[in-house]
PDB file of C-alpha atoms in Angstrom:
ATOM      1  CA  MET A 984      12.347 284.962 227.086  1.00  0.00           C
ATOM      2  CA  GLY A 985      12.597 283.467 223.847  1.00  0.00           C
ATOM      3  CA  TYR A 986      16.235 283.545 223.913  1.00  0.00           C
ATOM      4  CA  LEU A 987      16.110 282.215 227.977  1.00  0.00           C
ATOM      5  CA  TYR A 988      13.989 279.760 226.776  1.00  0.00           C
ATOM      6  CA  LEU A 989      16.922 278.515 223.977  1.00  0.00           C
ATOM      7  CA  VAL A 990      19.320 278.791 227.049  1.00  0.00           C
ATOM      8  CA  THR A 991      17.225 277.048 229.833  1.00  0.00           C
ATOM      9  CA  VAL A 992      17.018 274.045 227.817  1.00  0.00           C
ATOM     10  CA  ALA A 993      20.430 273.733 225.692  1.00  0.00           C
ATOM     11  CA  LEU A 994      21.067 273.182 230.022  1.00  0.00           C
ATOM     12  CA  LEU A 995      18.874 271.159 230.899  1.00  0.00           C
ATOM     13  CA  PHE A 996      19.213 268.124 227.792  1.00  0.00           C
ATOM     14  CA  SER A 997      22.613 268.442 227.685  1.00  0.00           C
ATOM     15  CA  PHE A 998      22.754 267.296 232.004  1.00  0.00           C
ATOM     16  CA  GLY A 999      20.869 264.034 229.479  1.00  0.00           C
ATOM     17  CA  GLY A1000      24.319 261.981 230.422  1.00  0.00           C
ATOM     18  CA  THR A1001      25.580 262.736 233.826  1.00  0.00           C
ATOM     19  CA  CYS A1002      21.482 261.059 235.173  1.00  0.00           C
ATOM     20  CA  VAL A1003      21.924 258.218 232.133  1.00  0.00           C
ATOM     21  CA  LYS A1004      25.392 257.331 234.411  1.00  0.00           C
ATOM     22  CA  ALA A1005      23.890 258.622 238.233  1.00  0.00           C
ATOM     23  CA  ILE A1006      20.795 255.769 237.269  1.00  0.00           C
ATOM     24  CA  LYS A1007      23.380 253.383 235.452  1.00  0.00           C
ATOM     25  CA  PRO A1008      24.261 251.319 238.610  1.00  0.00           C
ATOM     26  CA  PHE A1009      20.207 250.408 239.402  1.00  0.00           C
ATOM     27  CA  PHE A1010      18.377 250.350 236.243  1.00  0.00           C
ATOM     28  CA  SER A1011      19.231 248.674 232.471  1.00  0.00           C
ATOM     29  CA  PRO A1012      19.313 251.063 229.735  1.00  0.00           C
ATOM     30  CA  SER A1013      16.034 249.385 228.489  1.00  0.00           C
ATOM     31  CA  MET A1014      14.229 251.155 232.188  1.00  0.00           C
ATOM     32  CA  ILE A1015      16.323 254.109 231.747  1.00  0.00           C
ATOM     33  CA  THR A1016      14.699 254.660 228.676  1.00  0.00           C
ATOM     34  CA  PHE A1017      11.389 253.824 230.159  1.00  0.00           C
ATOM     35  CA  PHE A1018      11.432 256.337 232.759  1.00  0.00           C
ATOM     36  CA  ARG A1019      12.165 258.649 230.701  1.00  0.00           C
ATOM     37  CA  PHE A1020       9.551 259.190 228.662  1.00  0.00           C
ATOM     38  CA  PHE A1021       7.138 258.249 232.145  1.00  0.00           C
ATOM     39  CA  ILE A1022       7.999 260.510 233.802  1.00  0.00           C
ATOM     40  CA  GLY A1023       8.244 263.636 230.682  1.00  0.00           C
ATOM     41  CA  VAL A1024       4.751 262.386 230.720  1.00  0.00           C
ATOM     42  CA  PHE A1025       4.236 263.109 234.185  1.00  0.00           C
ATOM     43  CA  TRP A1026       5.383 266.453 234.413  1.00  0.00           C
ATOM     44  CA  LEU A1027       3.379 267.810 230.108  1.00  0.00           C
ATOM     45  CA  LEU A1028       0.462 266.276 232.111  1.00  0.00           C
ATOM     46  CA  LEU A1029       1.314 268.681 235.302  1.00  0.00           C
ATOM     47  CA  LEU A1030       2.398 272.004 233.170  1.00  0.00           C
ATOM     48  CA  LYS A1031      -1.046 270.986 231.450  1.00  0.00           C
ATOM     49  CA  LEU A1032      -3.294 271.155 234.127  1.00  0.00           C
ATOM     50  CA  ILE A1033      -0.614 273.913 235.215  1.00  0.00           C
ATOM     51  CA  LEU A1034      -1.803 275.846 232.107  1.00  0.00           C
ATOM     52  CA  ARG A1035      -4.751 274.717 231.952  1.00  0.00           C
ATOM     53  CA  LYS A1036      -4.937 273.563 228.874  1.00  0.00           C
ATOM     54  CA  PRO A1037      -7.305 271.564 227.437  1.00  0.00           C
ATOM     55  CA  LEU A1038      -7.408 269.361 223.992  1.00  0.00           C
ATOM     56  CA  ARG A1039      -8.277 271.834 220.480  1.00  0.00           C
ATOM     57  CA  ALA A1040     -11.911 271.461 219.491  1.00  0.00           C
ATOM     58  CA  ASP A1041     -10.435 268.741 216.942  1.00  0.00           C
ATOM     59  CA  PHE A1042      -8.743 267.679 218.378  1.00  0.00           C
ATOM     60  CA  ARG A1043      -9.627 263.823 217.829  1.00  0.00           C
ATOM     61  CA  SER A1044      -9.967 264.609 213.420  1.00  0.00           C
ATOM     62  CA  SER A1045      -6.258 265.546 214.092  1.00  0.00           C
ATOM     63  CA  LEU A1046      -5.665 262.579 215.657  1.00  0.00           C
ATOM     64  CA  LYS A1047      -7.457 260.474 212.893  1.00  0.00           C
ATOM     65  CA  ILE A1048      -5.772 262.008 209.890  1.00  0.00           C
ATOM     66  CA  HIS A1049      -2.619 262.534 211.671  1.00  0.00           C
ATOM     67  CA  TRP A1050      -1.729 259.168 213.698  1.00  0.00           C
ATOM     68  CA  LYS A1051       0.222 257.203 211.202  1.00  0.00           C
ATOM     69  CA  TRP A1052       3.417 260.418 211.658  1.00  0.00           C
ATOM     70  CA  LEU A1053       2.214 260.817 215.661  1.00  0.00           C
ATOM     71  CA  ALA A1054       2.721 256.553 215.861  1.00  0.00           C
ATOM     72  CA  PHE A1055       5.680 257.221 213.554  1.00  0.00           C
ATOM     73  CA  GLY A1056       7.179 259.773 216.228  1.00  0.00           C
ATOM     74  CA  ALA A1057       6.608 257.861 218.516  1.00  0.00           C
ATOM     75  CA  VAL A1058       8.981 254.769 217.407  1.00  0.00           C
ATOM     76  CA  SER A1059      11.562 257.581 216.441  1.00  0.00           C
ATOM     77  CA  LYS A1060      11.871 259.176 219.171  1.00  0.00           C
ATOM     78  CA  PHE A1061      11.581 255.930 220.974  1.00  0.00           C
ATOM     79  CA  LEU A1062      15.305 253.715 218.759  1.00  0.00           C
ATOM     80  CA  SER A1063      16.904 257.331 219.273  1.00  0.00           C
ATOM     81  CA  TYR A1064      16.819 256.777 222.728  1.00  0.00           C
ATOM     82  CA  THR A1065      17.176 252.760 223.354  1.00  0.00           C
ATOM     83  CA  ALA A1066      20.436 254.358 221.490  1.00  0.00           C
ATOM     84  CA  GLU A1067      21.641 256.486 222.994  1.00  0.00           C
ATOM     85  CA  ASN A1068      21.105 255.564 226.933  1.00  0.00           C
ATOM     86  CA  ILE A1069      22.593 251.788 225.663  1.00  0.00           C
ATOM     87  CA  ALA A1070      26.142 254.237 224.694  1.00  0.00           C
ATOM     88  CA  LEU A1071      26.186 256.601 227.679  1.00  0.00           C
ATOM     89  CA  SER A1072      25.852 253.115 230.097  1.00  0.00           C
ATOM     90  CA  GLU A1073      29.261 252.166 228.900  1.00  0.00           C
ATOM     91  CA  GLY A1074      31.091 255.014 227.511  1.00  0.00           C
ATOM     92  CA  VAL A1075      31.913 258.414 228.629  1.00  0.00           C
ATOM     93  CA  SER A1076      29.332 261.647 229.893  1.00  0.00           C
ATOM     94  CA  TYR A1077      28.972 263.358 227.168  1.00  0.00           C
ATOM     95  CA  GLY A1078      29.232 261.082 224.612  1.00  0.00           C
ATOM     96  CA  ASN A1079      26.026 261.942 222.643  1.00  0.00           C
ATOM     97  CA  ILE A1080      26.881 265.208 221.195  1.00  0.00           C
ATOM     98  CA  LEU A1081      27.468 263.389 218.374  1.00  0.00           C
ATOM     99  CA  THR A1082      23.851 262.988 217.513  1.00  0.00           C
ATOM    100  CA  GLN A1083      22.774 266.862 217.207  1.00  0.00           C
ATOM    101  CA  PRO A1084      25.026 266.848 213.780  1.00  0.00           C
ATOM    102  CA  VAL A1085      24.014 263.681 212.551  1.00  0.00           C
ATOM    103  CA  GLN A1086      20.493 264.864 212.957  1.00  0.00           C
ATOM    104  CA  MET A1087      21.512 268.175 210.790  1.00  0.00           C
ATOM    105  CA  ILE A1088      22.796 266.465 208.329  1.00  0.00           C
ATOM    106  CA  LEU A1089      19.547 263.822 207.808  1.00  0.00           C
ATOM    107  CA  LEU A1090      17.416 266.986 208.035  1.00  0.00           C
ATOM    108  CA  THR A1091      19.766 268.722 205.514  1.00  0.00           C
ATOM    109  CA  ILE A1092      18.613 265.245 203.250  1.00  0.00           C
ATOM    110  CA  LEU A1093      14.626 264.849 204.174  1.00  0.00           C
ATOM    111  CA  GLY A1094      15.076 269.142 203.129  1.00  0.00           C
ATOM    112  CA  VAL A1095      16.430 268.675 199.923  1.00  0.00           C
ATOM    113  CA  THR A1096      14.763 264.855 198.926  1.00  0.00           C
ATOM    114  CA  LEU A1097      11.501 265.481 200.290  1.00  0.00           C
ATOM    115  CA  LEU A1098      10.776 269.249 200.126  1.00  0.00           C
ATOM    116  CA  ARG A1099      12.715 269.630 197.748  1.00  0.00           C
ATOM    117  CA  GLU A1100      15.516 272.950 199.508  1.00  0.00           C
ATOM    118  CA  ARG A1101      17.939 273.587 197.912  1.00  0.00           C
ATOM    119  CA  MET A1102      20.958 272.235 199.084  1.00  0.00           C
ATOM    120  CA  THR A1103      23.818 275.547 198.459  1.00  0.00           C
ATOM    121  CA  PRO A1104      26.962 276.161 198.892  1.00  0.00           C
ATOM    122  CA  GLN A1105      26.476 277.177 202.107  1.00  0.00           C
ATOM    123  CA  ARG A1106      24.617 274.899 203.727  1.00  0.00           C
ATOM    124  CA  LEU A1107      26.602 271.746 201.917  1.00  0.00           C
ATOM    125  CA  ALA A1108      29.563 273.249 202.784  1.00  0.00           C
ATOM    126  CA  GLY A1109      27.905 272.799 206.507  1.00  0.00           C
ATOM    127  CA  VAL A1110      27.134 269.458 205.846  1.00  0.00           C
ATOM    128  CA  LEU A1111      30.776 268.454 205.069  1.00  0.00           C
ATOM    129  CA  LEU A1112      31.868 270.284 208.423  1.00  0.00           C
ATOM    130  CA  CYS A1113      29.394 267.933 211.161  1.00  0.00           C
ATOM    131  CA  VAL A1114      30.906 265.315 208.971  1.00  0.00           C
ATOM    132  CA  THR A1115      34.285 266.615 209.015  1.00  0.00           C
ATOM    133  CA  GLY A1116      33.330 267.038 213.519  1.00  0.00           C
ATOM    134  CA  ILE A1117      31.777 263.463 213.851  1.00  0.00           C
ATOM    135  CA  PHE A1118      34.130 261.161 212.077  1.00  0.00           C
ATOM    136  CA  LEU A1119      36.908 264.203 214.306  1.00  0.00           C
ATOM    137  CA  ILE A1120      35.836 262.989 218.142  1.00  0.00           C
ATOM    138  CA  SER A1121      34.667 259.182 217.061  1.00  0.00           C
ATOM    139  CA  TRP A1122      38.090 259.072 215.478  1.00  0.00           C
ATOM    140  CA  ASN A1123      40.182 261.001 218.507  1.00  0.00           C
ATOM    141  CA  GLY A1124      43.205 259.617 217.738  1.00  0.00           C
ATOM    142  CA  MET A1125      43.504 256.480 218.384  1.00  0.00           C
ATOM    143  CA  SER A1126      44.656 253.658 216.830  1.00  0.00           C
ATOM    144  CA  VAL A1127      42.622 251.254 214.010  1.00  0.00           C
ATOM    145  CA  GLU A1128      42.642 248.656 216.528  1.00  0.00           C
ATOM    146  CA  THR A1129      41.549 250.074 219.071  1.00  0.00           C
ATOM    147  CA  LEU A1130      38.758 252.633 217.209  1.00  0.00           C
ATOM    148  CA  LEU A1131      37.458 248.674 216.021  1.00  0.00           C
ATOM    149  CA  SER A1132      37.694 247.352 219.369  1.00  0.00           C
ATOM    150  CA  GLY A1133      34.534 249.611 221.121  1.00  0.00           C
ATOM    151  CA  ASN A1134      34.939 252.108 220.036  1.00  0.00           C
ATOM    152  CA  LEU A1135      33.081 251.815 216.659  1.00  0.00           C
ATOM    153  CA  ARG A1136      30.386 250.766 217.920  1.00  0.00           C
ATOM    154  CA  LEU A1137      29.649 253.681 220.214  1.00  0.00           C
ATOM    155  CA  THR A1138      29.322 256.005 217.408  1.00  0.00           C
ATOM    156  CA  VAL A1139      27.385 254.079 215.468  1.00  0.00           C
ATOM    157  CA  LEU A1140      24.379 253.443 218.547  1.00  0.00           C
ATOM    158  CA  TYR A1141      24.954 257.743 218.379  1.00  0.00           C
ATOM    159  CA  ILE A1142      24.539 258.032 214.428  1.00  0.00           C
ATOM    160  CA  ILE A1143      21.175 255.512 214.835  1.00  0.00           C
ATOM    161  CA  ALA A1144      19.961 257.875 217.777  1.00  0.00           C
ATOM    162  CA  GLY A1145      21.071 261.005 215.685  1.00  0.00           C
ATOM    163  CA  ILE A1146      19.411 260.269 212.218  1.00  0.00           C
ATOM    164  CA  PHE A1147      15.764 258.188 214.437  1.00  0.00           C
ATOM    165  CA  ALA A1148      15.820 261.671 216.911  1.00  0.00           C
ATOM    166  CA  GLY A1149      16.022 264.023 212.885  1.00  0.00           C
ATOM    167  CA  LEU A1150      13.226 261.237 212.361  1.00  0.00           C
ATOM    168  CA  PHE A1151      11.139 262.474 215.235  1.00  0.00           C
ATOM    169  CA  VAL A1152      11.247 266.143 214.191  1.00  0.00           C
ATOM    170  CA  PHE A1153      10.832 265.616 211.031  1.00  0.00           C
ATOM    171  CA  ALA A1154       7.319 263.421 212.812  1.00  0.00           C
ATOM    172  CA  GLN A1155       6.618 267.174 214.803  1.00  0.00           C
ATOM    173  CA  LYS A1156       6.741 269.605 211.468  1.00  0.00           C
ATOM    174  CA  LYS A1157       4.478 266.904 209.684  1.00  0.00           C
ATOM    175  CA  VAL A1158       2.231 267.255 212.749  1.00  0.00           C
ATOM    176  CA  ALA A1159       2.704 270.875 214.126  1.00  0.00           C
ATOM    177  CA  ASP A1160      -0.159 272.531 211.748  1.00  0.00           C
ATOM    178  CA  ASP A1161      -2.519 270.738 213.616  1.00  0.00           C
ATOM    179  CA  PHE A1162      -1.081 270.212 216.456  1.00  0.00           C
ATOM    180  CA  ASP A1163      -0.682 272.268 219.639  1.00  0.00           C
ATOM    181  CA  VAL A1164       3.131 271.162 220.731  1.00  0.00           C
ATOM    182  CA  LEU A1165       1.925 269.906 224.173  1.00  0.00           C
ATOM    183  CA  ASP A1166      -0.066 267.675 222.879  1.00  0.00           C
ATOM    184  CA  SER A1167       1.774 266.424 220.327  1.00  0.00           C
ATOM    185  CA  ASN A1168       4.181 265.314 222.413  1.00  0.00           C
ATOM    186  CA  LEU A1169       2.669 264.178 225.117  1.00  0.00           C
ATOM    187  CA  PHE A1170       0.596 261.329 222.312  1.00  0.00           C
ATOM    188  CA  MET A1171       3.537 260.940 221.036  1.00  0.00           C
ATOM    189  CA  PHE A1172       5.506 259.833 224.747  1.00  0.00           C
ATOM    190  CA  SER A1173       3.348 257.885 225.513  1.00  0.00           C
ATOM    191  CA  ILE A1174       3.435 255.265 222.976  1.00  0.00           C
ATOM    192  CA  ALA A1175       6.891 255.770 223.103  1.00  0.00           C
ATOM    193  CA  ALA A1176       7.193 254.542 227.091  1.00  0.00           C
ATOM    194  CA  VAL A1177       4.580 251.824 225.837  1.00  0.00           C
ATOM    195  CA  MET A1178       6.814 250.786 223.576  1.00  0.00           C
ATOM    196  CA  ALA A1179      10.090 251.235 225.747  1.00  0.00           C
ATOM    197  CA  PHE A1180       7.985 248.640 228.732  1.00  0.00           C
ATOM    198  CA  PHE A1181       7.135 246.208 226.779  1.00  0.00           C
ATOM    199  CA  VAL A1182      10.431 245.752 224.168  1.00  0.00           C
ATOM    200  CA  PRO A1183      12.832 246.133 225.850  1.00  0.00           C
ATOM    201  CA  LEU A1184      16.112 246.770 223.700  1.00  0.00           C
ATOM    202  CA  GLY A1185      19.203 246.182 225.098  1.00  0.00           C
ATOM    203  CA  GLU A1186      19.490 244.260 228.732  1.00  0.00           C
ATOM    204  CA  GLY A1187      16.031 243.936 229.142  1.00  0.00           C
ATOM    205  CA  ARG A1188      16.508 243.990 232.349  1.00  0.00           C
ATOM    206  CA  VAL A1189      13.360 245.401 235.086  1.00  0.00           C
ATOM    207  CA  MET A1190      14.295 244.746 238.333  1.00  0.00           C
ATOM    208  CA  PRO A1191      16.974 246.766 239.094  1.00  0.00           C
ATOM    209  CA  ALA A1192      20.741 245.790 240.520  1.00  0.00           C
ATOM    210  CA  GLY A1193      20.131 247.435 244.235  1.00  0.00           C
ATOM    211  CA  ILE A1194      17.869 249.904 245.839  1.00  0.00           C
ATOM    212  CA  PRO A1195      18.643 253.233 244.580  1.00  0.00           C
ATOM    213  CA  SER A1196      20.821 255.978 245.683  1.00  0.00           C
ATOM    214  CA  PRO A1197      18.840 259.411 245.982  1.00  0.00           C
ATOM    215  CA  ALA A1198      20.810 260.432 243.105  1.00  0.00           C
ATOM    216  CA  ALA A1199      19.948 258.438 241.344  1.00  0.00           C
ATOM    217  CA  ILE A1200      15.954 258.975 241.922  1.00  0.00           C
ATOM    218  CA  THR A1201      16.849 262.415 241.859  1.00  0.00           C
ATOM    219  CA  ALA A1202      17.959 261.473 238.006  1.00  0.00           C
ATOM    220  CA  ILE A1203      15.158 259.230 237.144  1.00  0.00           C
ATOM    221  CA  ALA A1204      12.885 262.473 237.882  1.00  0.00           C
ATOM    222  CA  PHE A1205      14.965 265.803 236.270  1.00  0.00           C
ATOM    223  CA  PHE A1206      14.533 263.073 232.898  1.00  0.00           C
ATOM    224  CA  GLY A1207      12.065 263.458 233.315  1.00  0.00           C
ATOM    225  CA  PHE A1208      12.026 266.638 233.468  1.00  0.00           C
ATOM    226  CA  ILE A1209      14.096 267.510 230.619  1.00  0.00           C
ATOM    227  CA  THR A1210      12.536 264.937 228.273  1.00  0.00           C
ATOM    228  CA  GLY A1211       9.202 267.317 228.686  1.00  0.00           C
ATOM    229  CA  ILE A1212       8.912 270.468 229.269  1.00  0.00           C
ATOM    230  CA  GLY A1213      12.596 270.667 227.850  1.00  0.00           C
ATOM    231  CA  PHE A1214      10.895 269.940 224.262  1.00  0.00           C
ATOM    232  CA  TYR A1215       8.125 272.155 224.709  1.00  0.00           C
ATOM    233  CA  LEU A1216      10.243 275.738 226.464  1.00  0.00           C
ATOM    234  CA  ASN A1217      12.255 275.269 222.691  1.00  0.00           C
ATOM    235  CA  ALA A1218       8.898 274.707 220.602  1.00  0.00           C
ATOM    236  CA  ARG A1219       7.886 277.840 222.151  1.00  0.00           C
ATOM    237  CA  ALA A1220      10.956 279.776 221.516  1.00  0.00           C
ATOM    238  CA  ILE A1221      11.933 278.642 217.837  1.00  0.00           C
ATOM    239  CA  PRO A1222       9.137 281.317 217.062  1.00  0.00           C
ATOM    240  CA  LEU A1223      10.064 284.526 219.269  1.00  0.00           C
ATOM    241  CA  VAL A1224      13.981 285.076 218.031  1.00  0.00           C
ATOM    242  CA  PRO A1225      15.638 284.466 214.098  1.00  0.00           C
ATOM    243  CA  PHE A1226      16.150 281.118 212.786  1.00  0.00           C
ATOM    244  CA  GLN A1227      19.748 281.725 212.539  1.00  0.00           C
ATOM    245  CA  MET A1228      20.183 282.401 216.583  1.00  0.00           C
ATOM    246  CA  VAL A1229      18.081 278.574 217.235  1.00  0.00           C
ATOM    247  CA  ALA A1230      20.984 276.391 216.670  1.00  0.00           C
ATOM    248  CA  LEU A1231      23.734 278.793 217.371  1.00  0.00           C
ATOM    249  CA  LEU A1232      21.875 278.402 221.674  1.00  0.00           C
ATOM    250  CA  GLN A1233      20.742 274.962 220.904  1.00  0.00           C
ATOM    251  CA  SER A1234      24.645 273.786 219.699  1.00  0.00           C
ATOM    252  CA  THR A1235      26.086 275.448 223.220  1.00  0.00           C
ATOM    253  CA  MET A1236      24.478 272.113 224.894  1.00  0.00           C
ATOM    254  CA  VAL A1237      27.911 270.382 223.304  1.00  0.00           C
ATOM    255  CA  PHE A1238      29.986 272.872 225.821  1.00  0.00           C
ATOM    256  CA  PHE A1239      28.440 271.909 229.040  1.00  0.00           C
ATOM    257  CA  SER A1240      27.542 268.515 228.176  1.00  0.00           C
ATOM    258  CA  ILE A1241      31.204 268.487 228.002  1.00  0.00           C
ATOM    259  CA  GLY A1242      31.607 270.750 230.790  1.00  0.00           C
ATOM    260  CA  TRP A1243      29.901 267.844 233.124  1.00  0.00           C
ATOM    261  CA  GLY A1244      31.872 265.278 232.112  1.00  0.00           C
ATOM    262  CA  ILE A1245      35.250 266.610 233.156  1.00  0.00           C
ATOM    263  CA  LEU A1246      33.652 268.605 236.357  1.00  0.00           C
ATOM    264  CA  PHE A1247      31.493 265.353 237.450  1.00  0.00           C
ATOM    265  CA  PHE A1248      33.505 262.539 236.187  1.00  0.00           C
ATOM    266  CA  HIS A1249      36.352 263.686 235.577  1.00  0.00           C
ATOM    267  CA  GLU A1250      36.498 262.109 231.817  1.00  0.00           C
ATOM    268  CA  PRO A1251      39.070 263.117 229.100  1.00  0.00           C
ATOM    269  CA  VAL A1252      38.932 265.234 226.546  1.00  0.00           C
ATOM    270  CA  SER A1253      41.082 265.466 223.619  1.00  0.00           C
ATOM    271  CA  ILE A1254      41.774 267.832 221.162  1.00  0.00           C
ATOM    272  CA  TRP A1255      40.506 266.036 219.372  1.00  0.00           C
ATOM    273  CA  ILE A1256      36.957 265.751 220.306  1.00  0.00           C
ATOM    274  CA  ILE A1257      37.539 270.121 220.864  1.00  0.00           C
ATOM    275  CA  THR A1258      38.205 270.461 216.835  1.00  0.00           C
ATOM    276  CA  GLY A1259      36.597 268.142 216.561  1.00  0.00           C
ATOM    277  CA  THR A1260      32.939 269.571 218.196  1.00  0.00           C
ATOM    278  CA  LEU A1261      33.932 272.883 216.698  1.00  0.00           C
ATOM    279  CA  LEU A1262      33.139 271.993 213.360  1.00  0.00           C
ATOM    280  CA  PHE A1263      30.497 270.027 213.835  1.00  0.00           C
ATOM    281  CA  VAL A1264      28.789 273.380 215.446  1.00  0.00           C
ATOM    282  CA  THR A1265      29.759 275.749 212.815  1.00  0.00           C
ATOM    283  CA  GLY A1266      28.218 272.971 210.152  1.00  0.00           C
ATOM    284  CA  ILE A1267      25.707 272.768 212.131  1.00  0.00           C
ATOM    285  CA  VAL A1268      24.996 277.410 212.187  1.00  0.00           C
ATOM    286  CA  LEU A1269      26.349 277.181 208.208  1.00  0.00           C
ATOM    287  CA  THR A1270      23.207 274.847 207.472  1.00  0.00           C
ATOM    288  CA  GLN A1271      20.838 276.378 209.344  1.00  0.00           C
ATOM    289  CA  LEU A1272      22.006 280.575 208.199  1.00  0.00           C
ATOM    290  CA  ARG A1273      21.110 279.296 205.145  1.00  0.00           C
ATOM    291  CA  ARG A1274      18.260 277.689 205.284  1.00  0.00           C
ATOM    292  CA  ALA A1275      17.100 281.501 207.879  1.00  0.00           C
ATOM    293  CA  GLU A1276      17.048 283.450 204.371  1.00  0.00           C
TER     294      GLU A1276
END
C-alpha cells in the first residue's frame, strides 16, 4: 500500500499547476492560496470524521509545548503556496517542478547544520545536481536579456516557494512525535487559511472577475483535496516503504506535471527542461539514498 500511496500522491500533486490555470481567470493568486488551504481543511475534517479519529488525549499539552513550531509551519506553508501560485499564474503550468529540488537542497543544509548529519560526497553530488538542474530549467537556452526580462522573477518565486516548503517539512518533523499528522496539518492549514484571507500578498482581489466556470469550481474543490488528502497519504506511506523509494516515487510528480502541461495547455518543453529535470531528480535520489543508510 505504501507504494500505491506514494504514486497517488505524486499524481495528485502533479495537477497543482493545472488547477491554478483553471482558477486564475476568475480569482487572484491570493484567493487561490486561500481556497487551497480552506478546502484542504474541509477535506481533512471529513477524513477525520470518516476515520473516527478524535484528538489525542495529550493534544492540549502538546499544543502548549509545540505551538511555536506549528505556527512556524503554518506561516512557512502560507508563504510557500503564495509564491508558488503567483508564479504558476504567470508562467507555465509545470513551473513548480523547481520547488522540489530547492526544498531538498534546503532540507539537506538544515540536516547538516542543525541535525549534525554528515555531508558525504554522495549527498554533495546530489545537491550539485539539483543546483545544475535548477539552472538549466531556469535558463532554458534563453538569452540573458530574455532571462532577466521575466523568467528570472518566476525562478526566484519558485525558489522562495521551495525554501518555505522545506521549512514546513522541517516544522512537521519537529512535532511529529507528539502530534498525529492529521491533527498537525489540520491545525497548520487552518492558521494558513486565515492568513491567506486576511494577509493577501501580491494581487489581493477577493471577488472573482466573473462567474466561475464549472471547471474552475471543480479545480478549487480538487486543489483543496490535493492539499488535505495528499499530505496525509504521503505521511502514511513513508513508514511503509524503504526510505530510498520515497524520494524516487515522489519525484515522478515532475514528469506527470510536464505531461499535463503538454496535454492540456500545449506548453513547450525544451531539451534544457528535460535535461534539468533528469539532473535534479537524480540529485534528489542521491541525497536520499545516502540518508537511508
